[in-house]
């Protein structure tokens, strides 16, 4: 029987997840059915109908990652630390929720781009779902410290409290960006680029050797990566690699096989200028 998988989101029509999972499946001659399911409203109901129709695994993207966390019967440790779920697996007692975003980012940075994250002073711009997903994995990767900056500081404060590592994690006001000093890694987890908004960042955020990562890709990453290049980043990396790697984590959990991500990543890079951003 063909196993049914899907990505849920809104909007989700341009999601690359079906393409990525089908490409992985073809590496093993696996017969899977992976669709994008647009949900404008009642996510729990949509998921219930998917389960009744034989759905066994789901990815969840904007804006339902917190909702997926809330309706998971069980959650992994990393999902609890993120407070968000991007992967659901059907079990006898309900949906098991996990979060592979952070692991995907760290694998992309450390294995594909060969970055050593240990000991770095890291700036995380944004405190929404994307930022929550990656922060725990960055801390586990051995960074020295994480400074979270968000326009609405209360969100950054809540995120810092949730991470429960006061020695390494702190928040600052957006207006502090001019005076906050330099970082060895600057990560854009805001949706500013996706909304086609420019945002000005001071070059003083860049230490003489620094890397910059945008969790967005395609058009959504253009503005931040332009800043990074102007600030002479050693690496200016978009979110495509993270997307492929988080999908590989899910694929392995569902099918017990580790796909080769590189050909899939290269194929997406070749078309990335025209990609819409999203999950
Ligand atoms: P996502 O799941 O992609 O993180 P989200 O939860 O809606 O989406 O969060 C969007 C993030 O981008 C938030 O941190 C938001 O900041 P606020 O919480 O202050 O709204 C940030 N963001 C959106 N537009 C921005 C802009 N023009 N400049 C800076 N930050 C922006």
mmCIF file of C-alpha atoms and ligand atoms in Angstrom:
data_model
loop_
_atom_site.group_PDB
_atom_site.id
_atom_site.type_symbol
_atom_site.label_atom_id
_atom_site.label_comp_id
_atom_site.label_asym_id
_atom_site.label_seq_id
_atom_site.Cartn_x
_atom_site.Cartn_y
_atom_site.Cartn_z
ATOM 1 C CA UNK A 1 0.000 0.000 0.000
ATOM 2 C CA UNK A 2 1.246 3.503 -0.796
ATOM 3 C CA UNK A 3 1.994 5.406 2.402
ATOM 4 C CA UNK A 4 0.509 8.897 2.580
ATOM 5 C CA UNK A 5 2.508 11.934 3.706
ATOM 6 C CA UNK A 6 1.812 15.632 3.408
ATOM 7 C CA UNK A 7 2.956 19.124 4.318
ATOM 8 C CA UNK A 8 0.325 21.371 5.907
ATOM 9 C CA UNK A 9 0.530 25.134 5.812
ATOM 10 C CA UNK A 10 -0.941 28.383 4.562
ATOM 11 C CA UNK A 11 0.110 29.288 1.969
ATOM 12 C CA UNK A 12 1.678 25.985 1.004
ATOM 13 C CA UNK A 13 1.227 25.678 -2.751
ATOM 14 C CA UNK A 14 4.843 26.700 -3.377
ATOM 15 C CA UNK A 15 6.292 24.387 -0.713
ATOM 16 C CA UNK A 16 9.347 22.467 -1.856
ATOM 17 C CA UNK A 17 8.719 19.624 0.603
ATOM 18 C CA UNK A 18 6.787 17.394 -1.852
ATOM 19 C CA UNK A 19 9.577 17.777 -4.422
ATOM 20 C CA UNK A 20 12.272 17.033 -1.823
ATOM 21 C CA UNK A 21 10.548 13.993 -0.298
ATOM 22 C CA UNK A 22 9.702 12.513 -3.706
ATOM 23 C CA UNK A 23 13.337 12.979 -4.780
ATOM 24 C CA UNK A 24 14.531 11.213 -1.623
ATOM 25 C CA UNK A 25 12.026 8.384 -2.158
ATOM 26 C CA UNK A 26 13.220 7.839 -5.721
ATOM 27 C CA UNK A 27 16.756 7.222 -4.387
ATOM 28 C CA UNK A 28 15.391 4.057 -2.739
ATOM 29 C CA UNK A 29 12.655 3.192 -5.293
ATOM 30 C CA UNK A 30 10.148 3.848 -2.513
ATOM 31 C CA UNK A 31 6.530 4.379 -3.456
ATOM 32 C CA UNK A 32 5.286 7.313 -1.343
ATOM 33 C CA UNK A 33 2.444 9.750 -1.784
ATOM 34 C CA UNK A 34 3.502 13.214 -0.512
ATOM 35 C CA UNK A 35 1.121 16.137 -1.105
ATOM 36 C CA UNK A 36 0.902 19.787 -0.068
ATOM 37 C CA UNK A 37 -2.324 20.433 1.833
ATOM 38 C CA UNK A 38 -3.522 24.016 2.038
ATOM 39 C CA UNK A 39 -5.306 24.736 5.328
ATOM 40 C CA UNK A 40 -7.006 28.066 5.691
ATOM 41 C CA UNK A 41 -8.361 27.789 9.211
ATOM 42 C CA UNK A 42 -9.096 24.526 10.994
ATOM 43 C CA UNK A 43 -5.748 22.716 11.126
ATOM 44 C CA UNK A 44 -6.802 20.024 13.694
ATOM 45 C CA UNK A 45 -9.770 19.100 11.504
ATOM 46 C CA UNK A 46 -7.609 18.923 8.371
ATOM 47 C CA UNK A 47 -5.124 16.685 10.157
ATOM 48 C CA UNK A 48 -7.897 14.436 11.438
ATOM 49 C CA UNK A 49 -9.259 13.976 7.915
ATOM 50 C CA UNK A 50 -5.742 13.234 6.666
ATOM 51 C CA UNK A 51 -5.350 10.520 9.332
ATOM 52 C CA UNK A 52 -8.709 8.995 8.426
ATOM 53 C CA UNK A 53 -7.624 8.874 4.792
ATOM 54 C CA UNK A 54 -4.492 6.889 5.690
ATOM 55 C CA UNK A 55 -2.028 9.702 6.427
ATOM 56 C CA UNK A 56 0.915 8.419 8.460
ATOM 57 C CA UNK A 57 3.299 11.364 8.507
ATOM 58 C CA UNK A 58 3.081 15.120 8.112
ATOM 59 C CA UNK A 59 5.307 18.119 7.930
ATOM 60 C CA UNK A 60 3.912 21.341 9.282
ATOM 61 C CA UNK A 61 4.906 24.805 8.206
ATOM 62 C CA UNK A 62 3.680 28.364 8.716
ATOM 63 C CA UNK A 63 1.496 29.208 10.521
ATOM 64 C CA UNK A 64 0.724 25.865 12.225
ATOM 65 C CA UNK A 65 3.939 24.799 13.983
ATOM 66 C CA UNK A 66 2.703 25.876 17.409
ATOM 67 C CA UNK A 67 -0.732 24.352 16.737
ATOM 68 C CA UNK A 68 0.956 21.079 15.763
ATOM 69 C CA UNK A 69 2.853 21.156 19.028
ATOM 70 C CA UNK A 70 -0.371 21.677 20.968
ATOM 71 C CA UNK A 71 -2.168 18.733 19.384
ATOM 72 C CA UNK A 72 0.706 16.246 19.567
ATOM 73 C CA UNK A 73 -0.061 13.323 21.895
ATOM 74 C CA UNK A 74 3.664 13.007 22.585
ATOM 75 C CA UNK A 75 6.549 15.367 21.854
ATOM 76 C CA UNK A 76 10.293 14.925 21.539
ATOM 77 C CA UNK A 77 12.640 16.782 23.832
ATOM 78 C CA UNK A 78 13.778 19.062 20.999
ATOM 79 C CA UNK A 79 10.168 19.871 20.081
ATOM 80 C CA UNK A 80 9.464 20.831 23.689
ATOM 81 C CA UNK A 81 12.523 23.066 23.829
ATOM 82 C CA UNK A 82 11.469 24.739 20.587
ATOM 83 C CA UNK A 83 7.805 24.921 21.595
ATOM 84 C CA UNK A 84 7.005 24.047 17.977
ATOM 85 C CA UNK A 85 6.560 20.956 15.805
ATOM 86 C CA UNK A 86 7.435 20.619 12.114
ATOM 87 C CA UNK A 87 7.010 16.841 11.904
ATOM 88 C CA UNK A 88 4.133 14.615 12.966
ATOM 89 C CA UNK A 89 4.164 10.823 12.911
ATOM 90 C CA UNK A 90 0.984 8.797 13.329
ATOM 91 C CA UNK A 91 1.121 6.371 16.256
ATOM 92 C CA UNK A 92 -1.491 4.221 17.970
ATOM 93 C CA UNK A 93 -1.942 6.852 20.705
ATOM 94 C CA UNK A 94 -2.117 9.833 18.338
ATOM 95 C CA UNK A 95 0.408 12.122 16.661
ATOM 96 C CA UNK A 96 4.031 12.156 17.831
ATOM 97 C CA UNK A 97 5.504 15.644 17.389
ATOM 98 C CA UNK A 98 9.150 16.397 16.634
ATOM 99 C CA UNK A 99 11.138 19.377 15.427
ATOM 100 C CA UNK A 100 13.911 18.808 12.875
ATOM 101 C CA UNK A 101 14.513 22.462 11.924
ATOM 102 C CA UNK A 102 17.407 23.047 14.314
ATOM 103 C CA UNK A 103 19.116 19.767 13.478
ATOM 104 C CA UNK A 104 18.700 20.594 9.793
ATOM 105 C CA UNK A 105 20.315 24.010 10.216
ATOM 106 C CA UNK A 106 23.254 22.702 12.226
ATOM 107 C CA UNK A 107 23.880 19.862 9.779
ATOM 108 C CA UNK A 108 23.791 22.272 6.837
ATOM 109 C CA UNK A 109 26.227 24.680 8.500
ATOM 110 C CA UNK A 110 28.645 22.138 9.940
ATOM 111 C CA UNK A 111 28.648 19.459 7.233
ATOM 112 C CA UNK A 112 27.779 21.195 3.968
ATOM 113 C CA UNK A 113 29.441 24.523 4.694
ATOM 114 C CA UNK A 114 32.074 23.127 7.087
ATOM 115 C CA UNK A 115 31.539 25.832 9.711
ATOM 116 C CA UNK A 116 32.721 25.262 13.251
ATOM 117 C CA UNK A 117 30.031 26.793 15.446
ATOM 118 C CA UNK A 118 31.771 26.122 18.746
ATOM 119 C CA UNK A 119 32.649 29.159 20.826
ATOM 120 C CA UNK A 120 30.898 31.657 18.590
ATOM 121 C CA UNK A 121 29.054 34.761 19.728
ATOM 122 C CA UNK A 122 25.773 34.438 17.801
ATOM 123 C CA UNK A 123 23.106 37.020 17.009
ATOM 124 C CA UNK A 124 19.616 35.708 16.276
ATOM 125 C CA UNK A 125 17.336 38.256 14.619
ATOM 126 C CA UNK A 126 13.678 37.428 15.246
ATOM 127 C CA UNK A 127 11.759 35.568 17.943
ATOM 128 C CA UNK A 128 8.982 33.899 15.945
ATOM 129 C CA UNK A 129 8.478 30.274 15.012
ATOM 130 C CA UNK A 130 11.627 30.035 12.889
ATOM 131 C CA UNK A 131 13.846 31.415 15.659
ATOM 132 C CA UNK A 132 12.302 29.087 18.256
ATOM 133 C CA UNK A 133 12.955 26.104 16.022
ATOM 134 C CA UNK A 134 16.698 26.653 15.636
ATOM 135 C CA UNK A 135 17.828 28.154 18.957
ATOM 136 C CA UNK A 136 18.088 24.915 21.005
ATOM 137 C CA UNK A 137 20.169 23.144 18.348
ATOM 138 C CA UNK A 138 22.551 26.104 18.091
ATOM 139 C CA UNK A 139 23.124 25.957 21.853
ATOM 140 C CA UNK A 140 23.672 22.197 21.652
ATOM 141 C CA UNK A 141 26.213 22.777 18.864
ATOM 142 C CA UNK A 142 28.442 24.532 21.398
ATOM 143 C CA UNK A 143 28.089 28.215 20.593
ATOM 144 C CA UNK A 144 29.463 30.537 23.250
ATOM 145 C CA UNK A 145 26.434 32.810 23.542
ATOM 146 C CA UNK A 146 23.173 33.694 21.854
ATOM 147 C CA UNK A 147 21.756 37.207 21.738
ATOM 148 C CA UNK A 148 18.117 37.363 20.603
ATOM 149 C CA UNK A 149 16.913 40.644 19.124
ATOM 150 C CA UNK A 150 13.330 41.204 18.082
ATOM 151 C CA UNK A 151 11.298 44.304 17.233
ATOM 152 C CA UNK A 152 8.813 43.336 19.944
ATOM 153 C CA UNK A 153 11.160 42.672 22.839
ATOM 154 C CA UNK A 154 8.556 40.833 24.933
ATOM 155 C CA UNK A 155 8.661 37.943 22.424
ATOM 156 C CA UNK A 156 12.457 37.799 22.641
ATOM 157 C CA UNK A 157 12.259 37.855 26.448
ATOM 158 C CA UNK A 158 9.794 34.957 26.486
ATOM 159 C CA UNK A 159 12.012 32.973 24.172
ATOM 160 C CA UNK A 160 15.068 33.601 26.347
ATOM 161 C CA UNK A 161 13.126 32.488 29.449
ATOM 162 C CA UNK A 162 11.983 29.335 27.681
ATOM 163 C CA UNK A 163 15.542 28.412 26.701
ATOM 164 C CA UNK A 164 16.522 28.498 30.414
ATOM 165 C CA UNK A 165 20.201 29.159 29.861
ATOM 166 C CA UNK A 166 20.722 32.600 31.427
ATOM 167 C CA UNK A 167 24.504 32.307 31.269
ATOM 168 C CA UNK A 168 24.524 31.939 27.490
ATOM 169 C CA UNK A 169 21.256 33.442 26.231
ATOM 170 C CA UNK A 170 20.069 37.037 26.503
ATOM 171 C CA UNK A 171 17.832 39.481 24.666
ATOM 172 C CA UNK A 172 18.434 43.045 23.570
ATOM 173 C CA UNK A 173 16.295 45.809 22.078
ATOM 174 C CA UNK A 174 16.227 46.248 18.296
ATOM 175 C CA UNK A 175 17.425 49.811 18.888
ATOM 176 C CA UNK A 176 20.527 48.373 20.594
ATOM 177 C CA UNK A 177 21.776 46.878 17.307
ATOM 178 C CA UNK A 178 24.000 49.918 16.725
ATOM 179 C CA UNK A 179 25.834 49.467 20.031
ATOM 180 C CA UNK A 180 25.659 45.757 20.698
ATOM 181 C CA UNK A 181 29.099 44.936 19.256
ATOM 182 C CA UNK A 182 30.226 42.313 16.762
ATOM 183 C CA UNK A 183 29.254 38.667 16.214
ATOM 184 C CA UNK A 184 30.877 35.664 14.584
ATOM 185 C CA UNK A 185 27.528 34.420 13.303
ATOM 186 C CA UNK A 186 24.456 36.485 12.438
ATOM 187 C CA UNK A 187 21.238 34.595 11.709
ATOM 188 C CA UNK A 188 18.182 36.185 10.177
ATOM 189 C CA UNK A 189 15.073 34.429 11.463
ATOM 190 C CA UNK A 190 12.721 37.327 10.720
ATOM 191 C CA UNK A 191 10.146 37.310 7.967
ATOM 192 C CA UNK A 192 11.086 40.852 6.892
ATOM 193 C CA UNK A 193 12.573 39.714 3.572
ATOM 194 C CA UNK A 194 9.556 37.534 2.793
ATOM 195 C CA UNK A 195 7.356 40.562 3.206
ATOM 196 C CA UNK A 196 9.600 42.397 0.739
ATOM 197 C CA UNK A 197 10.648 44.811 3.462
ATOM 198 C CA UNK A 198 14.151 46.125 3.607
ATOM 199 C CA UNK A 199 15.751 46.338 6.973
ATOM 200 C CA UNK A 200 18.915 48.204 7.647
ATOM 201 C CA UNK A 201 21.516 46.520 9.812
ATOM 202 C CA UNK A 202 24.689 48.217 11.075
ATOM 203 C CA UNK A 203 27.986 46.809 9.794
ATOM 204 C CA UNK A 204 29.271 46.912 13.373
ATOM 205 C CA UNK A 205 27.387 43.627 13.933
ATOM 206 C CA UNK A 206 30.002 41.905 11.798
ATOM 207 C CA UNK A 207 33.255 40.843 13.396
ATOM 208 C CA UNK A 208 36.226 40.832 10.971
ATOM 209 C CA UNK A 209 35.618 37.082 10.439
ATOM 210 C CA UNK A 210 31.907 36.304 10.461
ATOM 211 C CA UNK A 211 29.301 34.207 8.743
ATOM 212 C CA UNK A 212 25.709 35.121 7.971
ATOM 213 C CA UNK A 213 22.741 32.818 7.571
ATOM 214 C CA UNK A 214 19.214 33.596 6.420
ATOM 215 C CA UNK A 215 16.645 30.942 7.334
ATOM 216 C CA UNK A 216 14.670 32.131 4.310
ATOM 217 C CA UNK A 217 15.628 31.307 0.747
ATOM 218 C CA UNK A 218 14.909 32.633 -2.722
ATOM 219 C CA UNK A 219 13.476 36.123 -2.880
ATOM 220 C CA UNK A 220 12.984 36.202 0.887
ATOM 221 C CA UNK A 221 16.714 36.009 1.538
ATOM 222 C CA UNK A 222 17.892 38.626 -0.948
ATOM 223 C CA UNK A 223 17.913 41.698 1.326
ATOM 224 C CA UNK A 224 19.709 40.106 4.292
ATOM 225 C CA UNK A 225 22.294 38.298 2.174
ATOM 226 C CA UNK A 226 23.007 41.552 0.327
ATOM 227 C CA UNK A 227 23.782 43.138 3.698
ATOM 228 C CA UNK A 228 25.957 40.145 4.627
ATOM 229 C CA UNK A 229 28.007 40.408 1.445
ATOM 230 C CA UNK A 230 28.388 44.177 1.872
ATOM 231 C CA UNK A 231 29.623 43.464 5.420
ATOM 232 C CA UNK A 232 32.201 41.027 3.942
ATOM 233 C CA UNK A 233 30.785 37.846 5.428
ATOM 234 C CA UNK A 234 33.044 34.832 4.903
ATOM 235 C CA UNK A 235 29.901 32.853 4.101
ATOM 236 C CA UNK A 236 26.456 34.208 3.213
ATOM 237 C CA UNK A 237 24.153 31.219 3.375
ATOM 238 C CA UNK A 238 20.433 30.946 2.645
ATOM 239 C CA UNK A 239 17.914 28.514 4.119
ATOM 240 C CA UNK A 240 17.752 26.032 1.238
ATOM 241 C CA UNK A 241 20.314 23.679 2.751
ATOM 242 C CA UNK A 242 18.520 23.729 6.094
ATOM 243 C CA UNK A 243 15.258 22.937 4.325
ATOM 244 C CA UNK A 244 16.742 19.906 2.594
ATOM 245 C CA UNK A 245 18.487 18.696 5.752
ATOM 246 C CA UNK A 246 15.418 19.009 7.984
ATOM 247 C CA UNK A 247 13.510 17.022 5.363
ATOM 248 C CA UNK A 248 16.218 14.341 5.397
ATOM 249 C CA UNK A 249 15.841 14.039 9.176
ATOM 250 C CA UNK A 250 12.099 13.475 8.714
ATOM 251 C CA UNK A 251 12.617 11.046 5.840
ATOM 252 C CA UNK A 252 15.033 8.952 7.866
ATOM 253 C CA UNK A 253 12.674 8.863 10.848
ATOM 254 C CA UNK A 254 9.755 7.778 8.663
ATOM 255 C CA UNK A 255 11.483 5.325 6.320
ATOM 256 C CA UNK A 256 14.587 4.217 8.191
ATOM 257 C CA UNK A 257 16.873 5.276 5.330
ATOM 258 C CA UNK A 258 19.223 8.258 5.163
ATOM 259 C CA UNK A 259 18.860 9.987 1.780
ATOM 260 C CA UNK A 260 21.714 11.621 -0.128
ATOM 261 C CA UNK A 261 20.847 15.307 0.252
ATOM 262 C CA UNK A 262 23.521 16.790 -2.002
ATOM 263 C CA UNK A 263 21.963 16.112 -5.443
ATOM 264 C CA UNK A 264 18.602 17.386 -4.214
ATOM 265 C CA UNK A 265 20.206 20.500 -2.731
ATOM 266 C CA UNK A 266 22.168 21.179 -5.927
ATOM 267 C CA UNK A 267 19.067 20.843 -8.058
ATOM 268 C CA UNK A 268 17.180 23.311 -5.864
ATOM 269 C CA UNK A 269 20.116 25.755 -5.867
ATOM 270 C CA UNK A 270 20.020 25.783 -9.650
ATOM 271 C CA UNK A 271 16.466 27.106 -9.530
ATOM 272 C CA UNK A 272 16.700 29.076 -6.275
ATOM 273 C CA UNK A 273 16.527 32.579 -7.739
ATOM 274 C CA UNK A 274 12.996 31.899 -8.836
ATOM 275 C CA UNK A 275 11.940 30.129 -5.651
ATOM 276 C CA UNK A 276 9.345 31.650 -3.441
ATOM 277 C CA UNK A 277 10.249 31.435 0.179
ATOM 278 C CA UNK A 278 8.291 29.443 2.756
ATOM 279 C CA UNK A 279 8.921 26.071 4.330
HETATM 280 P P1 LIG B 1 8.287 32.730 11.453
HETATM 281 O O1 LIG B 1 7.603 31.437 11.800
HETATM 282 O O2 LIG B 1 8.807 32.812 10.063
HETATM 283 O O3 LIG B 1 9.317 33.070 12.467
HETATM 284 P P2 LIG B 1 6.535 34.585 12.722
HETATM 285 O O4 LIG B 1 6.336 33.663 13.877
HETATM 286 O O5 LIG B 1 5.358 35.351 12.190
HETATM 287 O O6 LIG B 1 7.130 33.839 11.474
HETATM 288 O O7 LIG B 1 7.691 35.614 13.118
HETATM 289 C C1 LIG B 1 8.130 36.603 12.244
HETATM 290 C C2 LIG B 1 9.374 37.241 12.846
HETATM 291 O O8 LIG B 1 9.888 38.226 11.939
HETATM 292 C C3 LIG B 1 9.116 37.956 14.161
HETATM 293 O O9 LIG B 1 10.264 37.854 14.964
HETATM 294 C C4 LIG B 1 8.903 39.400 13.689
HETATM 295 O O10 LIG B 1 9.150 40.370 14.657
HETATM 296 P P3 LIG B 1 7.987 40.863 15.684
HETATM 297 O O11 LIG B 1 7.744 39.713 16.615
HETATM 298 O O12 LIG B 1 8.575 42.029 16.369
HETATM 299 O O13 LIG B 1 6.799 41.175 14.810
HETATM 300 C C5 LIG B 1 9.943 39.493 12.618
HETATM 301 N N1 LIG B 1 9.721 40.558 11.637
HETATM 302 C C6 LIG B 1 8.723 40.629 10.720
HETATM 303 N N2 LIG B 1 8.865 41.735 9.952
HETATM 304 C C7 LIG B 1 9.981 42.394 10.410
HETATM 305 C C8 LIG B 1 10.660 43.593 10.030
HETATM 306 N N3 LIG B 1 10.217 44.355 9.019
HETATM 307 N N4 LIG B 1 11.773 43.926 10.709
HETATM 308 C C9 LIG B 1 12.230 43.157 11.718
HETATM 309 N N5 LIG B 1 11.626 42.018 12.132
HETATM 310 C C10 LIG B 1 10.521 41.637 11.479
#
